[in-house]
PDB file of C-alpha atoms and ligand atoms in Angstrom:
ATOM      1  CA  MET A   1      -9.877 -17.288 183.465  1.00  0.00           C
ATOM      2  CA  ALA A   2     -11.490 -20.731 183.095  1.00  0.00           C
ATOM      3  CA  LEU A   3     -15.246 -20.742 182.477  1.00  0.00           C
ATOM      4  CA  ASN A   4     -15.813 -23.714 184.780  1.00  0.00           C
ATOM      5  CA  LEU A   5     -18.695 -25.097 182.701  1.00  0.00           C
ATOM      6  CA  LYS A   6     -20.788 -27.992 184.044  1.00  0.00           C
ATOM      7  CA  ILE A   7     -21.045 -30.363 181.103  1.00  0.00           C
ATOM      8  CA  SER A   8     -23.200 -33.471 180.476  1.00  0.00           C
ATOM      9  CA  ILE A   9     -23.562 -35.702 177.411  1.00  0.00           C
ATOM     10  CA  ASP A  10     -27.043 -37.041 176.644  1.00  0.00           C
ATOM     11  CA  GLN A  11     -26.844 -40.803 177.199  1.00  0.00           C
ATOM     12  CA  ASP A  12     -29.581 -41.460 174.620  1.00  0.00           C
ATOM     13  CA  SER A  13     -27.919 -39.519 171.778  1.00  0.00           C
ATOM     14  CA  GLY A  14     -25.699 -41.151 169.202  1.00  0.00           C
ATOM     15  CA  PHE A  15     -25.846 -43.916 166.621  1.00  0.00           C
ATOM     16  CA  CYS A  16     -29.124 -45.747 166.032  1.00  0.00           C
ATOM     17  CA  PHE A  17     -28.984 -49.545 165.659  1.00  0.00           C
ATOM     18  CA  GLY A  18     -29.008 -49.278 161.827  1.00  0.00           C
ATOM     19  CA  VAL A  19     -25.800 -47.245 161.819  1.00  0.00           C
ATOM     20  CA  VAL A  20     -24.133 -49.353 164.538  1.00  0.00           C
ATOM     21  CA  TYR A  21     -24.848 -52.474 162.461  1.00  0.00           C
ATOM     22  CA  ALA A  22     -23.323 -50.992 159.266  1.00  0.00           C
ATOM     23  CA  ILE A  23     -20.206 -49.665 161.014  1.00  0.00           C
ATOM     24  CA  ASP A  24     -19.637 -52.909 162.943  1.00  0.00           C
ATOM     25  CA  MET A  25     -19.883 -54.849 159.706  1.00  0.00           C
ATOM     26  CA  ALA A  26     -17.400 -52.503 157.980  1.00  0.00           C
ATOM     27  CA  GLU A  27     -14.910 -52.593 160.862  1.00  0.00           C
ATOM     28  CA  GLU A  28     -14.978 -56.361 161.005  1.00  0.00           C
ATOM     29  CA  ILE A  29     -14.076 -56.668 157.304  1.00  0.00           C
ATOM     30  CA  LEU A  30     -11.521 -53.843 157.503  1.00  0.00           C
ATOM     31  CA  ALA A  31      -9.773 -55.626 160.376  1.00  0.00           C
ATOM     32  CA  GLU A  32      -9.564 -58.837 158.351  1.00  0.00           C
ATOM     33  CA  GLU A  33      -8.905 -57.544 154.844  1.00  0.00           C
ATOM     34  CA  GLY A  34      -7.444 -54.049 155.221  1.00  0.00           C
ATOM     35  CA  TYR A  35      -9.830 -52.364 152.775  1.00  0.00           C
ATOM     36  CA  LEU A  36     -13.479 -52.321 151.811  1.00  0.00           C
ATOM     37  CA  TYR A  37     -15.502 -50.412 149.223  1.00  0.00           C
ATOM     38  CA  CYS A  38     -18.618 -48.636 150.488  1.00  0.00           C
ATOM     39  CA  LEU A  39     -21.300 -47.220 148.207  1.00  0.00           C
ATOM     40  CA  GLY A  40     -21.755 -43.620 149.441  1.00  0.00           C
ATOM     41  CA  ASP A  41     -20.776 -42.189 152.823  1.00  0.00           C
ATOM     42  CA  ILE A  42     -21.311 -44.946 155.380  1.00  0.00           C
ATOM     43  CA  VAL A  43     -22.895 -42.405 157.722  1.00  0.00           C
ATOM     44  CA  HIS A  44     -23.755 -38.704 157.301  1.00  0.00           C
ATOM     45  CA  ASN A  45     -20.938 -37.638 159.514  1.00  0.00           C
ATOM     46  CA  ASP A  46     -17.671 -36.493 157.917  1.00  0.00           C
ATOM     47  CA  GLU A  47     -15.587 -37.101 161.045  1.00  0.00           C
ATOM     48  CA  GLU A  48     -16.724 -40.735 161.379  1.00  0.00           C
ATOM     49  CA  VAL A  49     -16.219 -41.285 157.648  1.00  0.00           C
ATOM     50  CA  ALA A  50     -12.651 -39.931 157.962  1.00  0.00           C
ATOM     51  CA  ARG A  51     -11.968 -42.293 160.888  1.00  0.00           C
ATOM     52  CA  LEU A  52     -13.084 -45.308 158.833  1.00  0.00           C
ATOM     53  CA  LYS A  53     -11.262 -44.139 155.678  1.00  0.00           C
ATOM     54  CA  ALA A  54      -8.058 -44.135 157.710  1.00  0.00           C
ATOM     55  CA  LYS A  55      -8.745 -47.835 158.413  1.00  0.00           C
ATOM     56  CA  GLY A  56      -9.114 -48.589 154.700  1.00  0.00           C
ATOM     57  CA  LEU A  57     -12.727 -47.771 153.828  1.00  0.00           C
ATOM     58  CA  ARG A  58     -13.004 -46.641 150.196  1.00  0.00           C
ATOM     59  CA  ILE A  59     -16.091 -44.583 149.459  1.00  0.00           C
ATOM     60  CA  ILE A  60     -17.330 -44.931 145.888  1.00  0.00           C
ATOM     61  CA  GLY A  61     -20.302 -43.600 143.904  1.00  0.00           C
ATOM     62  CA  HIS A  62     -22.626 -45.436 141.522  1.00  0.00           C
ATOM     63  CA  GLU A  63     -20.453 -44.574 138.497  1.00  0.00           C
ATOM     64  CA  GLN A  64     -17.441 -46.220 140.107  1.00  0.00           C
ATOM     65  CA  LEU A  65     -19.554 -49.230 141.074  1.00  0.00           C
ATOM     66  CA  ALA A  66     -20.396 -49.758 137.413  1.00  0.00           C
ATOM     67  CA  GLU A  67     -16.640 -49.923 136.639  1.00  0.00           C
ATOM     68  CA  LEU A  68     -15.721 -52.177 139.565  1.00  0.00           C
ATOM     69  CA  LYS A  69     -15.445 -55.969 139.222  1.00  0.00           C
ATOM     70  CA  ASN A  70     -14.837 -58.946 141.535  1.00  0.00           C
ATOM     71  CA  GLU A  71     -14.754 -56.890 144.759  1.00  0.00           C
ATOM     72  CA  LYS A  72     -16.745 -56.628 147.992  1.00  0.00           C
ATOM     73  CA  VAL A  73     -18.938 -53.540 148.366  1.00  0.00           C
ATOM     74  CA  LEU A  74     -20.825 -52.504 151.475  1.00  0.00           C
ATOM     75  CA  ILE A  75     -24.353 -51.149 151.171  1.00  0.00           C
ATOM     76  CA  ARG A  76     -24.976 -48.712 154.002  1.00  0.00           C
ATOM     77  CA  ALA A  77     -28.055 -48.419 156.226  1.00  0.00           C
ATOM     78  CA  HIS A  78     -29.985 -46.194 153.745  1.00  0.00           C
ATOM     79  CA  GLY A  79     -30.487 -49.130 151.385  1.00  0.00           C
ATOM     80  CA  GLU A  80     -30.254 -49.191 147.589  1.00  0.00           C
ATOM     81  CA  ALA A  81     -32.490 -49.427 144.550  1.00  0.00           C
ATOM     82  CA  PRO A  82     -32.858 -52.777 142.670  1.00  0.00           C
ATOM     83  CA  GLU A  83     -30.591 -51.426 139.902  1.00  0.00           C
ATOM     84  CA  THR A  84     -27.594 -51.560 142.274  1.00  0.00           C
ATOM     85  CA  TYR A  85     -28.166 -55.268 142.948  1.00  0.00           C
ATOM     86  CA  ARG A  86     -28.417 -55.896 139.209  1.00  0.00           C
ATOM     87  CA  ILE A  87     -25.095 -54.141 138.498  1.00  0.00           C
ATOM     88  CA  ALA A  88     -23.418 -56.044 141.347  1.00  0.00           C
ATOM     89  CA  LEU A  89     -24.554 -59.358 139.898  1.00  0.00           C
ATOM     90  CA  GLU A  90     -23.344 -58.391 136.446  1.00  0.00           C
ATOM     91  CA  ASN A  91     -19.907 -57.298 137.739  1.00  0.00           C
ATOM     92  CA  ASN A  92     -19.427 -60.240 140.080  1.00  0.00           C
ATOM     93  CA  ILE A  93     -19.448 -57.908 143.079  1.00  0.00           C
ATOM     94  CA  THR A  94     -20.188 -59.378 146.495  1.00  0.00           C
ATOM     95  CA  LEU A  95     -22.556 -57.018 148.286  1.00  0.00           C
ATOM     96  CA  ILE A  96     -22.171 -56.741 152.035  1.00  0.00           C
ATOM     97  CA  ASP A  97     -25.708 -55.612 152.653  1.00  0.00           C
ATOM     98  CA  ALA A  98     -25.989 -53.436 155.759  1.00  0.00           C
ATOM     99  CA  SER A  99     -29.332 -51.922 154.695  1.00  0.00           C
ATOM    100  CA  CYS A 100     -31.231 -51.131 157.871  1.00  0.00           C
ATOM    101  CA  PRO A 101     -34.114 -53.588 158.491  1.00  0.00           C
ATOM    102  CA  VAL A 102     -36.459 -50.606 159.010  1.00  0.00           C
ATOM    103  CA  VAL A 103     -35.585 -49.285 155.536  1.00  0.00           C
ATOM    104  CA  LEU A 104     -35.864 -52.755 153.961  1.00  0.00           C
ATOM    105  CA  LYS A 105     -39.358 -53.128 155.413  1.00  0.00           C
ATOM    106  CA  LEU A 106     -40.362 -49.761 153.977  1.00  0.00           C
ATOM    107  CA  GLN A 107     -38.911 -50.704 150.572  1.00  0.00           C
ATOM    108  CA  ASN A 108     -41.019 -53.884 150.627  1.00  0.00           C
ATOM    109  CA  ARG A 109     -44.190 -52.028 151.539  1.00  0.00           C
ATOM    110  CA  ILE A 110     -43.658 -49.530 148.736  1.00  0.00           C
ATOM    111  CA  LYS A 111     -42.942 -52.326 146.275  1.00  0.00           C
ATOM    112  CA  THR A 112     -46.159 -54.104 147.295  1.00  0.00           C
ATOM    113  CA  SER A 113     -48.160 -50.874 146.837  1.00  0.00           C
ATOM    114  CA  HIS A 114     -46.572 -50.425 143.420  1.00  0.00           C
ATOM    115  CA  ASP A 115     -47.321 -54.043 142.457  1.00  0.00           C
ATOM    116  CA  ASN A 116     -50.951 -53.372 143.481  1.00  0.00           C
ATOM    117  CA  GLU A 117     -50.948 -50.413 141.079  1.00  0.00           C
ATOM    118  CA  GLU A 118     -51.456 -47.810 143.790  1.00  0.00           C
ATOM    119  CA  LYS A 119     -50.327 -44.242 143.084  1.00  0.00           C
ATOM    120  CA  ILE A 120     -47.517 -43.513 145.532  1.00  0.00           C
ATOM    121  CA  LEU A 121     -46.335 -40.304 147.163  1.00  0.00           C
ATOM    122  CA  VAL A 122     -43.155 -40.271 149.256  1.00  0.00           C
ATOM    123  CA  TYR A 123     -42.542 -37.422 151.680  1.00  0.00           C
ATOM    124  CA  GLY A 124     -38.757 -37.177 151.548  1.00  0.00           C
ATOM    125  CA  LYS A 125     -35.685 -35.314 150.449  1.00  0.00           C
ATOM    126  CA  HIS A 126     -34.876 -35.269 146.739  1.00  0.00           C
ATOM    127  CA  GLY A 127     -31.626 -37.016 145.955  1.00  0.00           C
ATOM    128  CA  HIS A 128     -31.286 -38.610 149.408  1.00  0.00           C
ATOM    129  CA  ALA A 129     -29.920 -42.146 149.126  1.00  0.00           C
ATOM    130  CA  GLU A 130     -32.805 -43.705 151.038  1.00  0.00           C
ATOM    131  CA  VAL A 131     -35.354 -41.895 148.865  1.00  0.00           C
ATOM    132  CA  ILE A 132     -33.609 -43.008 145.657  1.00  0.00           C
ATOM    133  CA  GLY A 133     -33.786 -46.579 146.986  1.00  0.00           C
ATOM    134  CA  LEU A 134     -37.507 -46.176 147.723  1.00  0.00           C
ATOM    135  CA  GLN A 135     -38.268 -44.702 144.316  1.00  0.00           C
ATOM    136  CA  GLY A 136     -36.387 -47.571 142.740  1.00  0.00           C
ATOM    137  CA  GLN A 137     -39.034 -49.963 144.101  1.00  0.00           C
ATOM    138  CA  THR A 138     -41.603 -48.239 141.910  1.00  0.00           C
ATOM    139  CA  ASN A 139     -39.663 -48.061 138.670  1.00  0.00           C
ATOM    140  CA  ASN A 140     -39.146 -44.406 139.630  1.00  0.00           C
ATOM    141  CA  GLU A 141     -42.873 -43.755 139.268  1.00  0.00           C
ATOM    142  CA  ALA A 142     -43.473 -42.629 142.869  1.00  0.00           C
ATOM    143  CA  ILE A 143     -43.862 -38.879 143.367  1.00  0.00           C
ATOM    144  CA  VAL A 144     -41.272 -37.557 145.821  1.00  0.00           C
ATOM    145  CA  PHE A 145     -41.963 -34.214 147.507  1.00  0.00           C
ATOM    146  CA  GLN A 146     -40.311 -32.190 150.251  1.00  0.00           C
ATOM    147  CA  ASP A 147     -43.153 -29.903 151.296  1.00  0.00           C
ATOM    148  CA  MET A 148     -46.692 -28.763 150.503  1.00  0.00           C
ATOM    149  CA  ASP A 149     -45.421 -25.944 148.264  1.00  0.00           C
ATOM    150  CA  GLU A 150     -43.993 -28.530 145.923  1.00  0.00           C
ATOM    151  CA  LEU A 151     -47.274 -30.451 145.801  1.00  0.00           C
ATOM    152  CA  ASP A 152     -49.104 -27.207 145.004  1.00  0.00           C
ATOM    153  CA  GLN A 153     -47.243 -27.122 141.672  1.00  0.00           C
ATOM    154  CA  MET A 154     -48.459 -30.603 140.683  1.00  0.00           C
ATOM    155  CA  GLU A 155     -51.665 -32.207 139.601  1.00  0.00           C
ATOM    156  CA  LEU A 156     -52.212 -35.006 142.102  1.00  0.00           C
ATOM    157  CA  PRO A 157     -54.313 -38.126 141.564  1.00  0.00           C
ATOM    158  CA  ALA A 158     -57.660 -38.293 143.421  1.00  0.00           C
ATOM    159  CA  SER A 159     -56.489 -41.170 145.564  1.00  0.00           C
ATOM    160  CA  PHE A 160     -53.009 -42.326 146.533  1.00  0.00           C
ATOM    161  CA  THR A 161     -50.864 -44.003 149.158  1.00  0.00           C
ATOM    162  CA  LEU A 162     -48.616 -41.745 151.211  1.00  0.00           C
ATOM    163  CA  TYR A 163     -45.301 -42.895 152.682  1.00  0.00           C
ATOM    164  CA  SER A 164     -42.484 -41.076 154.457  1.00  0.00           C
ATOM    165  CA  GLN A 165     -38.707 -41.271 154.411  1.00  0.00           C
ATOM    166  CA  THR A 166     -37.736 -42.798 157.772  1.00  0.00           C
ATOM    167  CA  THR A 167     -36.071 -39.670 159.177  1.00  0.00           C
ATOM    168  CA  LYS A 168     -38.756 -37.045 158.513  1.00  0.00           C
ATOM    169  CA  SER A 169     -40.571 -35.181 161.270  1.00  0.00           C
ATOM    170  CA  THR A 170     -43.794 -36.907 162.387  1.00  0.00           C
ATOM    171  CA  ASP A 171     -45.521 -33.546 163.014  1.00  0.00           C
ATOM    172  CA  SER A 172     -44.904 -32.431 159.419  1.00  0.00           C
ATOM    173  CA  PHE A 173     -46.005 -35.813 158.048  1.00  0.00           C
ATOM    174  CA  TYR A 174     -49.367 -35.700 159.840  1.00  0.00           C
ATOM    175  CA  ALA A 175     -49.898 -32.024 158.970  1.00  0.00           C
ATOM    176  CA  ILE A 176     -49.362 -32.868 155.266  1.00  0.00           C
ATOM    177  CA  LYS A 177     -51.681 -35.874 155.464  1.00  0.00           C
ATOM    178  CA  ASP A 178     -54.453 -33.797 157.101  1.00  0.00           C
ATOM    179  CA  GLU A 179     -54.067 -31.013 154.543  1.00  0.00           C
ATOM    180  CA  LEU A 180     -54.313 -33.449 151.621  1.00  0.00           C
ATOM    181  CA  ILE A 181     -57.456 -35.042 153.067  1.00  0.00           C
ATOM    182  CA  LYS A 182     -58.923 -31.566 153.619  1.00  0.00           C
ATOM    183  CA  ARG A 183     -58.340 -30.842 149.943  1.00  0.00           C
ATOM    184  CA  GLY A 184     -60.523 -33.829 149.045  1.00  0.00           C
ATOM    185  CA  HIS A 185     -57.918 -36.493 148.232  1.00  0.00           C
ATOM    186  CA  GLU A 186     -58.412 -40.066 149.321  1.00  0.00           C
ATOM    187  CA  VAL A 187     -55.187 -40.734 151.223  1.00  0.00           C
ATOM    188  CA  LYS A 188     -54.008 -44.109 152.476  1.00  0.00           C
ATOM    189  CA  ALA A 189     -51.277 -42.853 154.825  1.00  0.00           C
ATOM    190  CA  HIS A 190     -48.502 -44.986 156.295  1.00  0.00           C
ATOM    191  CA  ASP A 191     -46.426 -43.344 158.976  1.00  0.00           C
ATOM    192  CA  THR A 192     -43.101 -45.007 158.154  1.00  0.00           C
ATOM    193  CA  ILE A 193     -40.933 -42.711 160.256  1.00  0.00           C
ATOM    194  CA  CYS A 194     -38.332 -44.620 162.225  1.00  0.00           C
ATOM    195  CA  ARG A 195     -39.004 -44.787 165.955  1.00  0.00           C
ATOM    196  CA  GLN A 196     -35.253 -44.500 166.606  1.00  0.00           C
ATOM    197  CA  VAL A 197     -35.704 -40.909 165.418  1.00  0.00           C
ATOM    198  CA  SER A 198     -39.217 -39.961 166.507  1.00  0.00           C
ATOM    199  CA  ASN A 199     -38.900 -41.492 170.002  1.00  0.00           C
ATOM    200  CA  ARG A 200     -35.984 -39.189 170.576  1.00  0.00           C
ATOM    201  CA  TYR A 201     -38.087 -36.029 170.229  1.00  0.00           C
ATOM    202  CA  ALA A 202     -39.571 -36.171 173.717  1.00  0.00           C
ATOM    203  CA  ASP A 203     -36.341 -37.392 175.337  1.00  0.00           C
ATOM    204  CA  LEU A 204     -34.280 -34.680 173.653  1.00  0.00           C
ATOM    205  CA  GLY A 205     -36.769 -31.983 174.570  1.00  0.00           C
ATOM    206  CA  ARG A 206     -36.630 -33.077 178.222  1.00  0.00           C
ATOM    207  CA  PHE A 207     -32.827 -33.138 178.096  1.00  0.00           C
ATOM    208  CA  ALA A 208     -32.492 -29.714 176.447  1.00  0.00           C
ATOM    209  CA  VAL A 209     -34.552 -27.770 179.001  1.00  0.00           C
ATOM    210  CA  GLN A 210     -32.250 -28.803 181.844  1.00  0.00           C
ATOM    211  CA  PHE A 211     -29.249 -26.714 180.676  1.00  0.00           C
ATOM    212  CA  ASP A 212     -28.287 -23.072 180.138  1.00  0.00           C
ATOM    213  CA  LYS A 213     -26.796 -23.955 176.746  1.00  0.00           C
ATOM    214  CA  ILE A 214     -27.008 -26.923 174.400  1.00  0.00           C
ATOM    215  CA  VAL A 215     -24.409 -27.998 171.863  1.00  0.00           C
ATOM    216  CA  PHE A 216     -26.062 -30.181 169.236  1.00  0.00           C
ATOM    217  CA  VAL A 217     -23.498 -32.225 167.279  1.00  0.00           C
ATOM    218  CA  ALA A 218     -24.308 -33.589 163.805  1.00  0.00           C
ATOM    219  CA  GLY A 219     -23.046 -33.701 160.240  1.00  0.00           C
ATOM    220  CA  LYS A 220     -24.303 -30.965 157.937  1.00  0.00           C
ATOM    221  CA  LYS A 221     -25.695 -33.599 155.533  1.00  0.00           C
ATOM    222  CA  SER A 222     -27.665 -35.467 158.203  1.00  0.00           C
ATOM    223  CA  SER A 223     -31.452 -35.299 157.678  1.00  0.00           C
ATOM    224  CA  ASN A 224     -32.349 -36.468 161.156  1.00  0.00           C
ATOM    225  CA  GLY A 225     -29.698 -34.064 162.490  1.00  0.00           C
ATOM    226  CA  LYS A 226     -31.708 -31.147 161.129  1.00  0.00           C
ATOM    227  CA  VAL A 227     -34.976 -32.492 162.561  1.00  0.00           C
ATOM    228  CA  LEU A 228     -33.524 -33.269 165.997  1.00  0.00           C
ATOM    229  CA  TYR A 229     -31.673 -29.943 166.160  1.00  0.00           C
ATOM    230  CA  GLU A 230     -34.993 -28.143 165.652  1.00  0.00           C
ATOM    231  CA  VAL A 231     -36.517 -30.236 168.450  1.00  0.00           C
ATOM    232  CA  CYS A 232     -33.707 -29.098 170.772  1.00  0.00           C
ATOM    233  CA  ARG A 233     -33.949 -25.473 169.713  1.00  0.00           C
ATOM    234  CA  LYS A 234     -37.686 -25.421 170.418  1.00  0.00           C
ATOM    235  CA  SER A 235     -37.051 -26.643 173.977  1.00  0.00           C
ATOM    236  CA  ASN A 236     -33.992 -24.491 174.489  1.00  0.00           C
ATOM    237  CA  PRO A 237     -33.392 -21.474 172.214  1.00  0.00           C
ATOM    238  CA  ASN A 238     -29.763 -21.382 173.391  1.00  0.00           C
ATOM    239  CA  THR A 239     -28.887 -24.373 171.222  1.00  0.00           C
ATOM    240  CA  PHE A 240     -25.818 -24.324 168.939  1.00  0.00           C
ATOM    241  CA  PHE A 241     -25.345 -26.656 165.961  1.00  0.00           C
ATOM    242  CA  VAL A 242     -21.777 -27.861 165.392  1.00  0.00           C
ATOM    243  CA  SER A 243     -20.231 -30.579 163.231  1.00  0.00           C
ATOM    244  CA  ASP A 244     -16.777 -30.283 164.763  1.00  0.00           C
ATOM    245  CA  PRO A 245     -15.549 -29.085 168.210  1.00  0.00           C
ATOM    246  CA  LEU A 246     -13.420 -26.432 166.480  1.00  0.00           C
ATOM    247  CA  GLU A 247     -16.576 -24.664 165.254  1.00  0.00           C
ATOM    248  CA  MET A 248     -17.399 -23.675 168.847  1.00  0.00           C
ATOM    249  CA  GLN A 249     -16.433 -20.320 170.259  1.00  0.00           C
ATOM    250  CA  SER A 250     -15.716 -19.782 173.933  1.00  0.00           C
ATOM    251  CA  ASP A 251     -17.714 -16.531 173.958  1.00  0.00           C
ATOM    252  CA  TRP A 252     -20.930 -18.532 173.390  1.00  0.00           C
ATOM    253  CA  PHE A 253     -20.674 -19.511 177.052  1.00  0.00           C
ATOM    254  CA  ASN A 254     -20.575 -17.686 180.386  1.00  0.00           C
ATOM    255  CA  GLU A 255     -18.838 -18.618 183.596  1.00  0.00           C
ATOM    256  CA  ASN A 256     -20.377 -21.509 185.600  1.00  0.00           C
ATOM    257  CA  GLU A 257     -23.071 -22.264 183.018  1.00  0.00           C
ATOM    258  CA  THR A 258     -24.502 -25.753 182.537  1.00  0.00           C
ATOM    259  CA  VAL A 259     -24.012 -27.182 179.038  1.00  0.00           C
ATOM    260  CA  GLY A 260     -25.734 -30.252 177.558  1.00  0.00           C
ATOM    261  CA  ILE A 261     -24.231 -32.087 174.582  1.00  0.00           C
ATOM    262  CA  CYS A 262     -26.461 -34.174 172.338  1.00  0.00           C
ATOM    263  CA  GLY A 263     -26.646 -35.317 168.735  1.00  0.00           C
ATOM    264  CA  ALA A 264     -28.316 -37.191 165.901  1.00  0.00           C
ATOM    265  CA  THR A 265     -28.574 -40.904 165.080  1.00  0.00           C
ATOM    266  CA  SER A 266     -25.486 -40.427 162.884  1.00  0.00           C
ATOM    267  CA  THR A 267     -23.355 -38.696 165.540  1.00  0.00           C
ATOM    268  CA  PRO A 268     -20.561 -40.834 167.002  1.00  0.00           C
ATOM    269  CA  ARG A 269     -20.148 -40.790 170.760  1.00  0.00           C
ATOM    270  CA  TRP A 270     -16.407 -40.077 170.442  1.00  0.00           C
ATOM    271  CA  LEU A 271     -17.249 -36.814 168.657  1.00  0.00           C
ATOM    272  CA  MET A 272     -19.569 -35.701 171.483  1.00  0.00           C
ATOM    273  CA  GLU A 273     -16.740 -36.568 173.886  1.00  0.00           C
ATOM    274  CA  SER A 274     -14.333 -34.361 171.875  1.00  0.00           C
ATOM    275  CA  VAL A 275     -16.848 -31.525 172.189  1.00  0.00           C
ATOM    276  CA  GLN A 276     -16.897 -32.128 175.941  1.00  0.00           C
ATOM    277  CA  LYS A 277     -13.077 -31.959 176.119  1.00  0.00           C
ATOM    278  CA  GLN A 278     -13.038 -28.711 174.172  1.00  0.00           C
ATOM    279  CA  LEU A 279     -15.659 -27.201 176.496  1.00  0.00           C
ATOM    280  CA  GLU A 280     -13.671 -28.308 179.535  1.00  0.00           C
ATOM    281  CA  ALA A 281     -10.649 -26.471 178.127  1.00  0.00           C
ATOM    282  CA  TYR A 282     -12.486 -23.090 178.050  1.00  0.00           C
TER     283      TYR A 282
HETATM  284  S1  LIG B 301     -32.649 -43.938 161.737  1.00  0.00           S
HETATM  285 FE1  LIG B 301     -33.917 -45.792 161.855  1.00  0.00          FE
HETATM  286  S2  LIG B 301     -34.230 -46.370 159.706  1.00  0.00           S
HETATM  287 FE2  LIG B 301     -32.498 -44.984 159.742  1.00  0.00          FE
HETATM  288  S3  LIG B 301     -30.713 -46.321 159.934  1.00  0.00           S
HETATM  289 FE3  LIG B 301     -31.292 -45.695 162.001  1.00  0.00          FE
HETATM  290  S4  LIG B 301     -32.611 -47.383 162.735  1.00  0.00           S
HETATM  291 FE4  LIG B 301     -32.491 -47.546 160.505  1.00  0.00          FE
END
């Protein structure tokens, strides 16, 4: 028997302008030239990456970039460290720079702090492309940390400048800042979290409470996906995280329930629509 679910997609979920810009740029070149190299996954969403690969997008890593010559390479929204630009120049590579303006601004601020000889702490995820790009502005001297536990293992300078990766949670950032000040450090804190992410907290929370169940769609590698999923789960404990419609199970839902579908800044709308179709088939 059909479950007859009442399904809505959150109109405010989906790609942020940084991701739209990078994908538009890639699609334009793919349409003209049939292929394009991209340094790292263009977006933290495997399904969208697969769609673009089918159009000719070739994802490469930094090692392959060092071997490549006389080609065009797209830099995705996360931005890159200065070293990448140096290699490109050396290898006669034309960079199609789709670094998000919000990330570029943060890179500049960190570079200025470093030039002014400030000690720099970056609240961010180790190994994340954006964070590597930020550290690169400081000759890799900035201290990157993921949580307070990590800072507890280090000897911190008495005074420093604190920045954040653009997709971190604002609540955690301010809690860390307050704790560091309480411990006697002189902290010059810059909340550099992207408003495309943080402005969604309230909207998502309001969306999530309106439904019996929520299906949150995001890639497993997406940082803001994890943050925004938690926001949804706090508002509605009946929230399921999926990266693909096939991960859903019909027994998660009961007859005539209302279901809201939402996602991260890296979640394509077509993927949320596929989730909707799958739900309609139950
Ligand atoms: S989340 Fe913000 S900083 Fe990151 S790509 Fe999107 S607009 Fe740019």
